[in-house]
Coordinates of C-alpha atoms in Angstrom, one line a residue:
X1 CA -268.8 109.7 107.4
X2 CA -271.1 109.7 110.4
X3 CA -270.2 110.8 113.2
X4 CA -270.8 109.3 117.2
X5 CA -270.8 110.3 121.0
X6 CA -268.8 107.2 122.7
X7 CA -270.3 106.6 126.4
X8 CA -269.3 104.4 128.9
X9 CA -271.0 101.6 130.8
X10 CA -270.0 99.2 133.7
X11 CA -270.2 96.6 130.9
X12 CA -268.5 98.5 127.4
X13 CA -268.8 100.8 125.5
X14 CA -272.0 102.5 123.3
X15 CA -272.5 104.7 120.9
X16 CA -275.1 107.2 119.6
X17 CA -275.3 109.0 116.7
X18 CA -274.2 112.8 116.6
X19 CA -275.1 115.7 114.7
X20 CA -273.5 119.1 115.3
X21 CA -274.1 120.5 111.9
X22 CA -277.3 120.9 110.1
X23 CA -275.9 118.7 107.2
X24 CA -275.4 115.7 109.7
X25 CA -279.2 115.5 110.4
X26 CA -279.4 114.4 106.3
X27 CA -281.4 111.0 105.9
X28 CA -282.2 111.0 109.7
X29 CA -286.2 112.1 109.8
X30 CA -285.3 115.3 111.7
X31 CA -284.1 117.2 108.7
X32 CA -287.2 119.8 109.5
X33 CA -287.2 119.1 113.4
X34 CA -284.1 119.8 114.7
X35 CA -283.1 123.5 114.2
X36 CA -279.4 124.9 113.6
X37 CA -279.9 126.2 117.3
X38 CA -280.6 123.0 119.2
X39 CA -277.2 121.4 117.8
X40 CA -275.7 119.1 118.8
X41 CA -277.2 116.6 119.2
X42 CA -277.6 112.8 119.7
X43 CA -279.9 110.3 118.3
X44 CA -280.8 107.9 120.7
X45 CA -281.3 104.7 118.3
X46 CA -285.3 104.6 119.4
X47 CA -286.5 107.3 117.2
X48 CA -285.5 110.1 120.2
X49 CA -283.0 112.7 120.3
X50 CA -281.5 114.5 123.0
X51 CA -279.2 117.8 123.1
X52 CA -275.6 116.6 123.7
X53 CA -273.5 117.5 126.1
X54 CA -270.1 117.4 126.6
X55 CA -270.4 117.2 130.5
X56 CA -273.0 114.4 130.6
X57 CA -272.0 111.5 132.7
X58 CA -270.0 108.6 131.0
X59 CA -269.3 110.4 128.1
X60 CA -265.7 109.8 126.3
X61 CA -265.4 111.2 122.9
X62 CA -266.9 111.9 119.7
X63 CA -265.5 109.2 116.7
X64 CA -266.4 109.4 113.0
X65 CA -267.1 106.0 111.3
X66 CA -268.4 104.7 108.2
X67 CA -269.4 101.5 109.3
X68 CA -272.6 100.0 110.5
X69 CA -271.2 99.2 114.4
X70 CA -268.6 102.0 114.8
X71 CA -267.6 100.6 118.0
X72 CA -266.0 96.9 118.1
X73 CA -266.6 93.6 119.7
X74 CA -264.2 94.0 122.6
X75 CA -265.1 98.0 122.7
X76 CA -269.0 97.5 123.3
X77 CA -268.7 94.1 125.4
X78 CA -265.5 94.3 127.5
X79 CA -263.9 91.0 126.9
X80 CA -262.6 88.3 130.3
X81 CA -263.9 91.3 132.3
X82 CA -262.5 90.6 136.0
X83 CA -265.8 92.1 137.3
X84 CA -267.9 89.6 134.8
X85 CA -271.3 89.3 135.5
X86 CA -273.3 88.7 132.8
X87 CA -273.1 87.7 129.0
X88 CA -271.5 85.3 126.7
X89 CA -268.8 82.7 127.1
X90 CA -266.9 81.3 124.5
X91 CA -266.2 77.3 124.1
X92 CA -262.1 78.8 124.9
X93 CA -263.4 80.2 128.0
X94 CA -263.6 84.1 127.1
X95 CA -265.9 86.1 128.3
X96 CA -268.0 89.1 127.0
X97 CA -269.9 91.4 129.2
X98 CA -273.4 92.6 128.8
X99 CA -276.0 93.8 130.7
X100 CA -279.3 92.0 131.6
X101 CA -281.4 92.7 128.5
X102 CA -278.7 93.0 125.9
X103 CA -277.8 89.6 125.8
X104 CA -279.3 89.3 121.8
X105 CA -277.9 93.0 120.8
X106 CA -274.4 91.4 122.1
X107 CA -275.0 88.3 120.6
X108 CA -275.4 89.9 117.4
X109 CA -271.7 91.4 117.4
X110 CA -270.1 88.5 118.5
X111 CA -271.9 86.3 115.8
X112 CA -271.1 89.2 113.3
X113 CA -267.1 88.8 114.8
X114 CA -266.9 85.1 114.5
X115 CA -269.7 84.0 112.5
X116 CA -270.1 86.9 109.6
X117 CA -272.9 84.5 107.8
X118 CA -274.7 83.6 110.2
X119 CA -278.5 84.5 110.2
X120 CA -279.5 84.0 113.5
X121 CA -276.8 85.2 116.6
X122 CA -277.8 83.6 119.5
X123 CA -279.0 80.4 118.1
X124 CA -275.4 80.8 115.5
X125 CA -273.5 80.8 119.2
X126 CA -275.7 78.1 120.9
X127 CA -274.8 75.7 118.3
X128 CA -271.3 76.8 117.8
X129 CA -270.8 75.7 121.8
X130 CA -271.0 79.7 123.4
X131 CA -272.6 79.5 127.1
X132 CA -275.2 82.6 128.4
X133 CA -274.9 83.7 131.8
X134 CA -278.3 85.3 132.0
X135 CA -279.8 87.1 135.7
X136 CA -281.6 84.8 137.5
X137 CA -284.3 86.7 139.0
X138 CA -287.8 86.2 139.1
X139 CA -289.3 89.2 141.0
X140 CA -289.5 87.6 144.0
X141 CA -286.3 86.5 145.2
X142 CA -284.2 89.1 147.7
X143 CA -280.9 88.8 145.2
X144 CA -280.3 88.6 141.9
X145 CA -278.6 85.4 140.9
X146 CA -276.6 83.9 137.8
X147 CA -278.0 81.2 135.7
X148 CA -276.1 79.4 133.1
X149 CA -277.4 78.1 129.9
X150 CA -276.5 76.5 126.6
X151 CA -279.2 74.6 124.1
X152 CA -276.7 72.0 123.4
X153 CA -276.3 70.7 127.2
X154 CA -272.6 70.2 127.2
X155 CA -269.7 72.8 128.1
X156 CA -266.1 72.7 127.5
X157 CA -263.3 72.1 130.0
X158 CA -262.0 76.1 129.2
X159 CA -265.9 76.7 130.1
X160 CA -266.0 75.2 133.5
X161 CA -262.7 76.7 134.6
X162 CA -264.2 80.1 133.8
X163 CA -267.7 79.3 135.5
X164 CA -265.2 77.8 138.3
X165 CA -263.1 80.9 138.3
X166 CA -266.7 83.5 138.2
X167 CA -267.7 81.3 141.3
X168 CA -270.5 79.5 139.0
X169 CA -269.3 76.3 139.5
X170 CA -271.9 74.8 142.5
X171 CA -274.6 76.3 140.5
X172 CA -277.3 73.3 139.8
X173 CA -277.3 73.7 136.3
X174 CA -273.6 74.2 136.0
X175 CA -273.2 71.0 138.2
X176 CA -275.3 69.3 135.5
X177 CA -273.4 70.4 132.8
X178 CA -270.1 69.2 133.7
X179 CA -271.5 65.5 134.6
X180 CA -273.1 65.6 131.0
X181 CA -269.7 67.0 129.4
X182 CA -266.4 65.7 131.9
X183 CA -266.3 62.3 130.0
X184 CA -265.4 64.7 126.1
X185 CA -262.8 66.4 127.8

């Protein structure tokens, strides 16, 4: 059993791994780095590590798992988020908050959740009717926007209502995608 520091983010939950014994740094490449004396510690997922402590900003609680993704779904992406920005929504109109450049890592879970043979996440929830609300931003505009996408073209009605309800709905693209989808609901 593994075990894991639980931080949190204005979009869920992560984890990273935690060693506060010398037996924990087993199979982890740091067996003859890390001394008794600089535990604990927390791997950082990158190939880094980091002294833990318990005071450091957003940090919750230490779990033990055995699983691959020790955290779930709903725990690392908050799901219908009332502060939603950015992430995944599903054809029923659920949401699942990510940051910017996690929109693949989140992908993965979800696919994982829902699709457990799947091969491919994002393209798995593009053709099973999911919608990405990606930043918008190209460097040279003042604000950050919200772009909608989906490979298929086509949304469902529980889609709109959320983009309606997030304030997407006079987005260009989102405009599109309700004239190209309206006449299936």
């Amino acid at each position: 059993m593994k075990k894991y520091a639980v931080y949190s983010s204005p979009t869920g939950n992560y984890c990273y791994m935690y060693a506060d014994c010398v037996e924990a740094l087993e199979n982890t490449g740091f067996e003859d780095i890390i001394t008794e004396e600089q535990l604990p510690v927390v791997f950082d997922g990158r190939g880094g590590y980091s002294r833990f402590r318990e005071d450091e900003p957003n940090f919750l609680r230490i779990i033990e798992s055995d699983k691959e993704m020790p955290l779930s779904l709903e725990e690392m992406y908050k799901r219908n988020d009332p502060d939603f920005k950015l992430g995944w929504i599903s054809p029923e109109g659920d949401t699942y908050s990510c940051a910017f450049t996690n929109h693949n890592k989140c992908a993965k879970m979800i696919a994982k959740t829902f699709y457990p043979d799947s091969r491919f996440p994002e393209r798995t929830l593009d053709r099973n009717g999911w919608l990405q609300v990606i930043d918008s931003w190209d460097g040279t505009q003042r604000h950050h926007g919200q772009f909608v996408f989906t490979e298929s073209g086509r949304i469902t009605k529980k889609q709109a209502d959320r983009l309606f309800d997030l304030g997407l709905y006079n987005n260009e693209e989102v405009r599109e995608l309700i004239v190209n989808s309206e006449n299936d609901w």
